[in-house]
Amino acid sequence: MSNRTVLLASGLIAVAVVGAALGAVWEQGRTQNETTEALVAEAPAAAQPATAPAQAVQVAQAVQVAQADRQLPTSQEQMQLSFAPVVKAVSPSVVNVYATTVVAGSRSPFANDPFFQRFFGGGSPFDAAPRESKSLGSGVIVNESGVILTNSHVVHGATDVRVATADGREYAVDVALDDEKTDLAVLKIKNAGQRKFQPLTFADSDQLQVGDLVLAIGNPFGVGQTVTSGIVSALARTGVESNNYEFFIQTDAAINPGNSGGALVDLHGNLVGINTAIFSQSGGSVGIGFAIPANMARVIANAGISGAPIQRPWFGARTQDVTADIADSIGLDPPHGALITEIAKGSSAEKAGFKPGDVILSVDGATIDQASNFDYRIATKPVGETAKIGFWRDHKEQEMDLTLEAAPAGTGQAIEINGNTRFAGTTVETLSPAVAQELGLDFNAKGVVVTAIASGSPADQMGLQKGDIIISLNGTEMTDAETFKNTASSRANTWQIVLQRGGQVFRSFVSG
């Protein structure tokens, strides 16, 4: 017999001996456990310090108790337990989303040359053909009439959007609502006739706990509907996307490109989140995926179903996270909450009686750990209701009722400039206190903010950019979007533009 064979045989014998010894210890530990329980019941109140062997027995007993809670399957049915019933119930409610965007081709600099226009009559050979770009995602049916919830980044700017259901049918859809602030969009199936679709039921995402089992359903990489399982890894994650309301569910269920807009469901088949992002350096899943909570998704879905514009409560105050130093200075332990640093005049925060230096700790009983948590909680509340706010002031916790009001008039009323003007293709919005807060400007800032620039438009060629704040045109102060529209639509030989970009003020002249 070779040395290798002898060593292997010796090893097997040793494993068998150790296994038998552990089995004997387990049986003995079970008897000792019963005896120890009786002794503990009769032990005097003042016990002597435990010896090392006694501590070892206690550890063994704890392990045995944990093992006793686990049971082996006792039937064929129990051995075949799976997620299949949940998947079967949920799959018809998840669709594949195909979005096509047509981008106008760039125009050659020779197109406006009179010499070439004589030969080509307008320069058609100089116009590049339009380009098509396609994006792939997923969606969730939330209403039996064919209303679908997906991510804004899947369909934003698309000229044609179609969905394919689990049974292979394909439908054209309208984008009923596109909300970049939450990265959510609502689609409505066209020409559905009398067909009824199977919607998912929204769960209360506030009831989720770290460790809960969840399933992610979508169309990763365009391979077709796919289901992955995992757990909730963390809650209230921030710093994932640049939208306004970050409060993401983190999961290790595999989420890949194409899963965006798909469903994250619990084991009851209820929708707990909309899959939206992954953390990856390779482009594939590494077990860190993020979903928008169902409580936020429900707000957007309801707005899309009703056809009413989204109206969010506006607190009207700037907040920041509470650092350890700040917490020490105000006697707050542990450091948490949203510290109010500035309050807008006439806002709901001012009306309720909040002051700079107050730290918001809770909203209707939900704990606020950081400033972004507070923004999310307020955004999921209906305008007109009252919320109970817990806050820290004068080294003690207090409560106050807050009436939830909409942002001041003018907020969200965007105006697009068309016609024969250098500003054609510009979409602007009045710089109200609420918009100023979003842009990080002073509450009293004046002007109009550029919210969009049409590609290839005169405004685009002039160099205007999204986010520019136009302060004045030809000496006329821009107080609101209507003033800008009237001024920009007039005829002028030259334009003197004063605008703010990146915190700096620029003055320039352009031809009319």
Coordinates of C-alpha atoms in Angstrom, one line a residue:
M1 CA 0.0 0.0 0.0
S2 CA 1.4 3.4 -0.9
N3 CA 2.1 6.2 1.5
R4 CA -0.7 8.3 0.0
T5 CA -3.2 5.4 0.5
V6 CA -2.1 4.9 4.1
L7 CA -2.4 8.6 4.9
L8 CA -5.9 8.7 3.3
A9 CA -7.1 5.7 5.2
S10 CA -5.7 7.1 8.5
G11 CA -7.5 10.4 7.8
L12 CA -10.8 8.6 7.2
I13 CA -10.4 6.7 10.4
A14 CA -9.6 9.9 12.3
V15 CA -12.7 11.6 10.9
A16 CA -14.9 8.7 11.9
V17 CA -13.5 8.7 15.4
V18 CA -14.0 12.4 15.7
G19 CA -17.5 12.2 14.3
A20 CA -18.4 9.4 16.8
A21 CA -17.0 11.5 19.6
L22 CA -19.0 14.5 18.6
G23 CA -22.1 12.4 18.4
A24 CA -21.5 11.2 21.9
V25 CA -20.9 14.7 23.1
W26 CA -24.2 15.8 21.5
E27 CA -26.2 13.1 23.1
Q28 CA -24.5 13.8 26.5
G29 CA -25.1 17.5 26.0
R30 CA -28.8 16.8 25.5
T31 CA -29.0 15.0 28.8
Q32 CA -26.9 17.7 30.5
N33 CA -29.2 20.3 29.0
E34 CA -32.2 18.8 30.7
T35 CA -30.2 18.3 34.0
T36 CA -28.8 21.9 33.8
E37 CA -32.3 23.4 33.3
A38 CA -33.5 21.7 36.5
L39 CA -30.4 22.8 38.4
V40 CA -30.8 26.4 37.2
A41 CA -34.4 26.4 38.4
E42 CA -33.1 25.3 41.9
A43 CA -29.9 27.4 42.0
P44 CA -29.5 30.2 44.6
A45 CA -29.7 33.8 43.6
A46 CA -26.1 34.6 44.3
A47 CA -24.2 32.1 42.0
Q48 CA -20.5 31.7 42.0
P49 CA -18.4 32.7 39.0
A50 CA -18.6 30.0 36.3
T51 CA -15.6 27.9 35.6
A52 CA -14.3 27.3 32.1
P53 CA -15.9 23.9 31.8
A54 CA -19.2 25.3 32.9
Q55 CA -19.0 28.1 30.2
A56 CA -18.2 25.5 27.6
V57 CA -21.4 23.6 28.6
Q58 CA -23.5 26.8 28.3
V59 CA -22.1 27.4 24.8
A60 CA -22.9 23.8 23.8
Q61 CA -26.4 24.2 25.2
A62 CA -27.0 27.4 23.2
V63 CA -26.0 25.7 20.0
Q64 CA -28.2 22.7 20.8
V65 CA -31.2 24.9 21.4
A66 CA -30.6 26.7 18.0
Q67 CA -30.3 23.3 16.3
A68 CA -33.5 22.1 17.9
D69 CA -35.4 24.9 16.2
R70 CA -34.5 23.6 12.8
Q71 CA -36.3 20.6 11.4
L72 CA -35.5 18.2 8.6
P73 CA -38.2 17.9 5.9
T74 CA -40.6 15.1 6.8
S75 CA -42.4 14.7 3.4
Q76 CA -41.7 14.9 -0.3
E77 CA -43.9 18.1 -0.5
Q78 CA -41.7 19.9 2.1
M79 CA -38.6 19.0 0.2
Q80 CA -40.0 20.6 -2.9
L81 CA -40.9 23.9 -1.4
S82 CA -40.0 26.8 -3.9
F83 CA -40.9 30.3 -5.0
A84 CA -42.7 28.9 -8.0
P85 CA -46.3 29.8 -6.8
V86 CA -45.3 33.4 -6.1
V87 CA -43.6 33.7 -9.5
K88 CA -46.6 32.1 -11.3
A89 CA -48.9 34.7 -9.7
V90 CA -46.7 37.7 -10.3
S91 CA -45.2 37.1 -13.8
P92 CA -48.2 38.2 -15.8
S93 CA -48.0 41.6 -14.1
V94 CA -44.4 42.3 -15.3
V95 CA -43.7 43.5 -18.8
N96 CA -40.8 44.2 -21.1
V97 CA -40.4 47.8 -22.2
Y98 CA -38.8 48.8 -25.5
A99 CA -38.2 52.5 -26.1
T100 CA -36.9 54.1 -29.3
T101 CA -35.6 57.6 -29.5
V102 CA -35.0 59.4 -32.8
V103 CA -32.2 62.0 -32.6
A104 CA -31.9 64.6 -35.3
G105 CA -28.7 64.4 -37.3
S106 CA -26.2 67.3 -37.1
R107 CA -26.2 69.9 -39.9
S108 CA -23.1 70.5 -41.9
P109 CA -21.5 74.0 -41.6
F110 CA -21.7 74.2 -45.5
A111 CA -25.5 74.0 -45.4
N112 CA -25.9 77.8 -45.0
D113 CA -23.3 78.7 -47.6
P114 CA -25.0 80.6 -50.5
F115 CA -22.6 79.0 -53.0
F116 CA -23.7 75.4 -52.1
Q117 CA -27.4 76.4 -51.7
R118 CA -27.4 77.5 -55.4
F119 CA -26.6 73.9 -56.4
F120 CA -28.5 71.9 -53.8
G121 CA -31.6 74.1 -53.2
G122 CA -31.5 74.3 -49.4
G123 CA -28.7 72.0 -48.6
S124 CA -30.4 68.7 -48.2
P125 CA -27.2 66.7 -48.8
F126 CA -25.7 68.4 -45.8
D127 CA -28.3 67.2 -43.4
A128 CA -27.2 64.0 -41.7
A129 CA -29.8 61.2 -41.4
P130 CA -31.7 61.0 -38.1
R131 CA -30.2 58.5 -35.6
E132 CA -32.2 56.0 -33.6
S133 CA -31.2 54.9 -30.1
K134 CA -33.0 52.1 -28.3
S135 CA -33.3 51.3 -24.6
L136 CA -34.5 48.2 -22.9
G137 CA -36.2 47.9 -19.5
S138 CA -39.1 46.4 -17.6
G139 CA -42.4 47.6 -16.2
V140 CA -45.1 46.6 -13.7
I141 CA -48.8 46.6 -14.4
V142 CA -50.5 48.5 -11.5
N143 CA -54.0 48.9 -12.9
E144 CA -56.3 46.5 -14.8
S145 CA -56.9 49.0 -17.5
G146 CA -53.2 48.7 -18.6
V147 CA -51.4 51.3 -16.5
I148 CA -47.7 50.4 -16.2
L149 CA -45.1 51.8 -13.8
T150 CA -41.4 51.9 -15.0
N151 CA -38.3 54.0 -14.6
S152 CA -38.1 57.5 -16.2
H153 CA -34.6 56.8 -17.5
V154 CA -36.0 53.9 -19.6
V155 CA -38.5 56.0 -21.5
H156 CA -37.4 59.6 -21.1
G157 CA -37.3 61.4 -24.5
A158 CA -38.5 58.3 -26.4
T159 CA -40.5 58.8 -29.6
D160 CA -41.9 55.3 -29.6
V161 CA -42.5 53.0 -26.6
R162 CA -43.8 49.5 -26.7
V163 CA -44.4 46.8 -24.1
A164 CA -44.5 43.0 -24.3
T165 CA -46.5 41.0 -21.8
A166 CA -45.6 37.6 -20.4
D167 CA -48.0 35.9 -22.8
G168 CA -46.1 37.3 -25.8
R169 CA -48.5 40.1 -26.8
E170 CA -47.1 43.4 -27.8
Y171 CA -48.7 46.8 -27.3
A172 CA -48.0 50.4 -28.1
V173 CA -48.2 52.7 -25.1
D174 CA -48.4 56.4 -24.3
V175 CA -46.1 58.0 -21.7
A176 CA -48.7 59.5 -19.4
L177 CA -46.3 60.8 -16.8
D178 CA -42.5 61.2 -16.7
D179 CA -41.1 62.3 -13.3
E180 CA -37.4 62.6 -13.4
K181 CA -37.3 63.7 -9.7
T182 CA -38.3 60.2 -8.6
D183 CA -37.0 58.4 -11.8
L184 CA -40.5 57.0 -12.3
A185 CA -42.8 57.0 -15.3
V186 CA -46.3 55.9 -16.0
L187 CA -47.3 54.3 -19.3
K188 CA -50.8 53.6 -20.6
I189 CA -51.5 50.8 -23.1
K190 CA -53.1 52.0 -26.3
N191 CA -56.0 50.2 -28.0
A192 CA -56.4 47.7 -25.2
G193 CA -60.1 47.4 -26.0
Q194 CA -62.0 45.5 -23.2
R195 CA -59.0 43.5 -22.2
K196 CA -58.3 43.4 -18.5
F197 CA -54.7 43.2 -17.2
Q198 CA -53.5 41.6 -14.0
P199 CA -52.1 44.3 -11.7
L200 CA -49.8 43.9 -8.7
T201 CA -50.9 45.0 -5.3
F202 CA -48.7 47.6 -3.6
A203 CA -47.2 46.6 -0.3
D204 CA -46.4 49.0 2.6
S205 CA -42.7 49.3 2.0
D206 CA -42.3 50.8 5.5
Q207 CA -42.9 47.3 6.9
L208 CA -39.9 45.8 5.1
Q209 CA -37.0 44.7 7.4
V210 CA -33.4 43.9 6.6
G211 CA -33.3 40.2 6.0
D212 CA -36.7 39.8 4.4
L213 CA -36.8 37.5 1.3
V214 CA -37.6 39.3 -2.0
L215 CA -37.8 38.4 -5.7
A216 CA -36.7 40.6 -8.6
I217 CA -38.5 40.1 -11.9
G218 CA -37.5 41.8 -15.1
N219 CA -35.8 41.4 -18.5
P220 CA -32.1 41.6 -17.9
F221 CA -29.9 42.0 -21.0
G222 CA -33.0 41.4 -23.1
V223 CA -32.9 37.6 -22.6
G224 CA -36.6 37.5 -21.5
Q225 CA -38.5 37.6 -18.3
T226 CA -36.2 36.4 -15.5
V227 CA -36.6 35.9 -11.7
T228 CA -33.9 36.2 -9.1
S229 CA -34.1 35.9 -5.4
G230 CA -32.3 37.5 -2.4
I231 CA -32.9 39.4 0.7
V232 CA -33.3 43.0 1.7
S233 CA -29.7 44.0 2.4
A234 CA -30.4 47.5 3.7
L235 CA -33.0 50.2 3.8
A236 CA -33.1 54.0 3.3
R237 CA -30.0 54.0 1.1
T238 CA -28.8 57.4 -0.3
G239 CA -26.1 58.5 -2.7
V240 CA -27.3 56.1 -5.4
E241 CA -28.8 58.4 -8.0
S242 CA -29.0 62.2 -8.4
N243 CA -32.7 62.4 -8.0
N244 CA -34.4 64.4 -5.3
Y245 CA -35.9 61.7 -3.2
E246 CA -33.3 59.1 -2.3
F247 CA -34.6 56.4 0.0
F248 CA -33.7 53.2 -1.8
I249 CA -34.2 49.5 -0.8
Q250 CA -30.9 47.6 -1.2
T251 CA -31.1 44.0 -2.2
D252 CA -28.7 41.2 -3.2
A253 CA -31.2 39.7 -5.6
A254 CA -29.4 39.9 -9.0
I255 CA -30.4 43.0 -10.9
N256 CA -28.8 43.7 -14.3
P257 CA -29.2 46.2 -17.2
G258 CA -32.7 45.6 -18.5
N259 CA -34.2 45.0 -15.0
S260 CA -34.8 48.8 -14.6
G261 CA -38.5 49.4 -13.9
G262 CA -39.1 45.8 -13.0
A263 CA -40.8 44.4 -9.9
L264 CA -39.3 43.7 -6.5
V265 CA -41.9 41.6 -4.7
D266 CA -42.2 39.9 -1.3
L267 CA -43.2 36.3 -0.8
H268 CA -46.9 37.3 -0.7
G269 CA -46.6 38.5 -4.3
N270 CA -47.0 42.2 -3.4
L271 CA -45.0 45.0 -4.9
V272 CA -42.4 46.3 -2.4
G273 CA -40.3 48.3 -4.9
I274 CA -39.4 49.2 -8.5
N275 CA -35.9 48.0 -9.4
T276 CA -33.9 51.0 -10.6
A277 CA -30.1 50.8 -10.3
I278 CA -27.1 48.6 -9.6
F279 CA -23.7 49.2 -8.1
S280 CA -21.1 47.7 -10.4
Q281 CA -17.7 48.3 -11.9
S282 CA -18.2 45.7 -14.6
G283 CA -21.7 46.4 -15.7
G284 CA -23.1 43.2 -14.3
S285 CA -24.7 42.4 -11.0
V286 CA -22.4 42.1 -8.0
G287 CA -25.2 41.6 -5.4
I288 CA -25.8 45.3 -4.7
G289 CA -29.1 46.4 -6.4
F290 CA -31.5 49.3 -5.5
A291 CA -35.2 49.7 -5.7
I292 CA -37.6 52.7 -5.3
P293 CA -39.9 51.9 -2.3
A294 CA -43.5 51.0 -3.1
N295 CA -44.8 53.9 -1.0
M296 CA -43.2 56.4 -3.3
A297 CA -44.1 54.4 -6.5
R298 CA -47.8 54.4 -5.4
V299 CA -47.9 58.2 -5.3
I300 CA -46.6 58.4 -8.9
A301 CA -48.9 55.6 -10.1
N302 CA -52.0 57.3 -8.7
A303 CA -51.1 60.6 -10.4
G304 CA -50.6 58.8 -13.7
I305 CA -53.9 56.9 -13.4
S306 CA -55.9 60.1 -12.4
G307 CA -54.2 62.2 -15.1
A308 CA -53.7 65.0 -12.5
P309 CA -50.3 66.7 -12.2
I310 CA -48.1 65.7 -9.4
Q311 CA -48.5 68.0 -6.4
R312 CA -46.0 67.5 -3.7
P313 CA -45.9 69.1 -0.3
W314 CA -43.3 71.8 0.2
F315 CA -41.8 72.2 3.6
G316 CA -39.9 75.3 2.7
A317 CA -36.7 74.9 4.7
R318 CA -33.1 73.8 4.0
T319 CA -31.9 70.9 6.0
Q320 CA -28.6 69.1 6.5
D321 CA -27.4 65.9 8.3
V322 CA -26.6 66.1 12.0
T323 CA -22.9 65.5 12.6
A324 CA -21.4 64.1 15.8
D325 CA -20.1 67.6 16.7
I326 CA -23.5 69.2 16.2
A327 CA -25.2 66.5 18.2
D328 CA -22.8 67.0 21.1
S329 CA -23.4 70.7 21.1
I330 CA -27.2 70.4 21.3
G331 CA -27.2 67.3 23.6
L332 CA -28.7 64.9 21.0
D333 CA -27.5 61.3 21.4
P334 CA -27.0 59.5 19.0
P335 CA -26.5 61.9 16.1
H336 CA -29.4 61.7 13.8
G337 CA -32.2 63.8 12.2
A338 CA -32.5 66.7 9.8
L339 CA -31.1 70.0 11.0
I340 CA -33.0 73.1 9.8
T341 CA -30.5 75.7 8.6
E342 CA -32.8 78.2 6.7
I343 CA -36.5 78.8 6.4
A344 CA -38.3 80.4 3.4
K345 CA -40.6 83.3 4.2
G346 CA -44.3 82.3 4.0
S347 CA -43.5 78.6 3.8
S348 CA -45.4 75.9 5.8
A349 CA -42.3 75.4 8.0
E350 CA -42.5 79.1 9.0
K351 CA -46.3 79.0 9.5
A352 CA -45.9 75.9 11.8
G353 CA -43.4 77.7 14.0
F354 CA -40.1 75.9 13.1
K355 CA -36.9 77.7 13.6
P356 CA -33.3 77.4 12.3
G357 CA -31.5 75.0 14.6
D358 CA -34.4 72.7 15.1
V359 CA -33.6 69.0 14.4
I360 CA -36.4 67.0 12.8
L361 CA -36.4 63.5 14.4
S362 CA -39.6 61.9 13.1
V363 CA -42.6 62.2 10.7
D364 CA -45.8 60.5 11.9
G365 CA -43.7 58.2 14.0
A366 CA -41.2 57.2 11.3
T367 CA -37.7 57.9 12.5
I368 CA -35.6 60.4 10.5
D369 CA -31.9 59.4 10.4
Q370 CA -30.7 62.0 7.8
A371 CA -32.0 65.0 5.8
S372 CA -32.8 62.9 2.7
N373 CA -35.1 60.7 4.8
F374 CA -37.1 63.7 5.7
D375 CA -37.5 64.8 2.1
Y376 CA -38.8 61.4 1.2
R377 CA -41.3 61.2 4.0
I378 CA -42.8 64.6 3.2
A379 CA -42.9 63.8 -0.6
T380 CA -45.0 60.7 0.1
K381 CA -47.7 62.6 2.0
P382 CA -50.8 64.2 0.3
V383 CA -51.1 68.0 0.1
G384 CA -53.7 69.2 2.6
E385 CA -53.1 66.6 5.3
T386 CA -51.5 67.2 8.7
A387 CA -48.3 65.4 9.7
K388 CA -47.0 65.1 13.2
I389 CA -43.4 66.2 13.3
G390 CA -41.1 65.2 16.2
F391 CA -38.2 67.6 16.6
W392 CA -35.3 68.5 19.0
R393 CA -35.2 72.0 20.5
D394 CA -33.7 73.3 23.7
H395 CA -32.2 69.9 24.6
K396 CA -35.5 68.1 24.6
E397 CA -37.8 66.3 22.1
Q398 CA -41.0 68.0 21.2
E399 CA -43.9 67.6 18.7
M400 CA -45.7 69.9 16.3
D401 CA -48.5 69.5 13.7
L402 CA -47.5 70.5 10.2
T403 CA -50.1 71.3 7.6
L404 CA -48.8 70.1 4.3
E405 CA -49.0 72.8 1.6
A406 CA -48.1 72.8 -2.1
A407 CA -45.2 74.9 -3.3
P408 CA -45.9 78.6 -4.2
A409 CA -47.9 79.4 -7.3
G410 CA -45.8 79.3 -10.5
T411 CA -43.6 76.3 -9.5
G412 CA -43.6 73.7 -12.1
Q413 CA -45.3 75.8 -14.8
A414 CA -42.7 75.4 -17.6
I415 CA -43.0 77.4 -20.8
E416 CA -41.4 76.4 -24.1
I417 CA -40.3 79.1 -26.6
N418 CA -41.1 78.5 -30.3
G419 CA -41.2 80.6 -33.4
N420 CA -38.7 82.8 -35.3
T421 CA -36.4 83.8 -32.3
R422 CA -32.9 83.1 -31.2
F423 CA -34.4 81.5 -28.0
A424 CA -36.6 79.0 -29.9
G425 CA -36.2 75.5 -28.3
T426 CA -35.8 76.9 -24.8
T427 CA -38.0 75.7 -21.9
V428 CA -38.0 77.9 -18.8
E429 CA -39.6 77.9 -15.4
T430 CA -40.1 80.7 -12.9
L431 CA -37.4 80.7 -10.2
S432 CA -39.7 80.4 -7.2
P433 CA -38.4 79.7 -3.7
A434 CA -39.1 76.0 -4.2
V435 CA -37.2 75.8 -7.5
A436 CA -34.4 77.9 -5.9
Q437 CA -34.1 75.3 -3.1
E438 CA -33.8 72.5 -5.6
L439 CA -31.0 74.4 -7.4
G440 CA -29.2 75.3 -4.1
L441 CA -29.8 79.0 -4.6
D442 CA -31.0 81.6 -2.1
F443 CA -34.7 81.5 -1.4
N444 CA -34.9 85.2 -2.7
A445 CA -33.2 84.5 -6.0
K446 CA -34.8 86.0 -9.0
G447 CA -35.0 85.1 -12.7
V448 CA -36.0 82.1 -14.8
V449 CA -34.3 78.8 -15.0
V450 CA -33.7 76.9 -18.2
T451 CA -35.2 73.4 -17.7
A452 CA -34.6 72.0 -21.2
I453 CA -32.9 72.9 -24.5
A454 CA -34.1 71.2 -27.8
S455 CA -31.2 69.6 -29.6
G456 CA -30.2 71.5 -32.7
S457 CA -32.5 74.4 -31.9
P458 CA -31.4 78.1 -32.2
A459 CA -31.1 78.2 -28.4
D460 CA -28.8 75.2 -28.5
Q461 CA -26.7 76.7 -31.2
M462 CA -26.5 80.0 -29.2
G463 CA -25.0 78.0 -26.3
L464 CA -27.8 78.1 -23.7
Q465 CA -27.6 75.1 -21.3
K466 CA -30.1 73.4 -19.0
G467 CA -29.7 74.9 -15.6
D468 CA -28.8 78.4 -16.7
I469 CA -30.6 81.1 -14.8
I470 CA -31.5 84.0 -17.0
I471 CA -31.5 87.2 -15.0
S472 CA -32.2 89.8 -17.7
L473 CA -32.7 90.3 -21.5
N474 CA -31.8 93.7 -23.0
G475 CA -32.1 95.3 -19.6
T476 CA -35.5 93.8 -18.8
E477 CA -35.5 91.9 -15.5
M478 CA -36.8 88.3 -15.9
T479 CA -39.2 88.0 -13.0
D480 CA -41.2 85.1 -14.3
A481 CA -41.5 82.7 -17.3
E482 CA -44.2 84.8 -19.0
T483 CA -42.0 87.9 -19.0
F484 CA -39.2 85.8 -20.6
K485 CA -41.6 84.5 -23.2
N486 CA -42.9 87.9 -24.2
T487 CA -39.4 89.5 -24.3
A488 CA -37.7 86.6 -26.1
S489 CA -40.4 86.4 -28.8
S490 CA -40.0 90.1 -29.7
R491 CA -37.7 91.2 -32.6
A492 CA -34.3 92.7 -31.7
N493 CA -31.1 93.3 -33.7
T494 CA -29.0 92.2 -30.8
W495 CA -29.5 90.6 -27.4
Q496 CA -27.7 91.4 -24.2
I497 CA -28.1 88.4 -22.0
V498 CA -27.2 88.3 -18.3
L499 CA -27.3 84.8 -16.9
Q500 CA -25.9 82.8 -14.0
R501 CA -24.2 79.4 -14.6
G502 CA -22.3 77.4 -12.1
G503 CA -22.5 80.1 -9.5
Q504 CA -21.0 82.7 -11.8
V505 CA -22.7 85.6 -13.6
F506 CA -22.0 86.0 -17.3
R507 CA -22.9 88.9 -19.7
S508 CA -22.8 88.4 -23.4
F509 CA -24.2 89.9 -26.7
V510 CA -25.6 87.9 -29.5
S511 CA -27.2 88.9 -32.8
G512 CA -30.9 89.0 -33.2

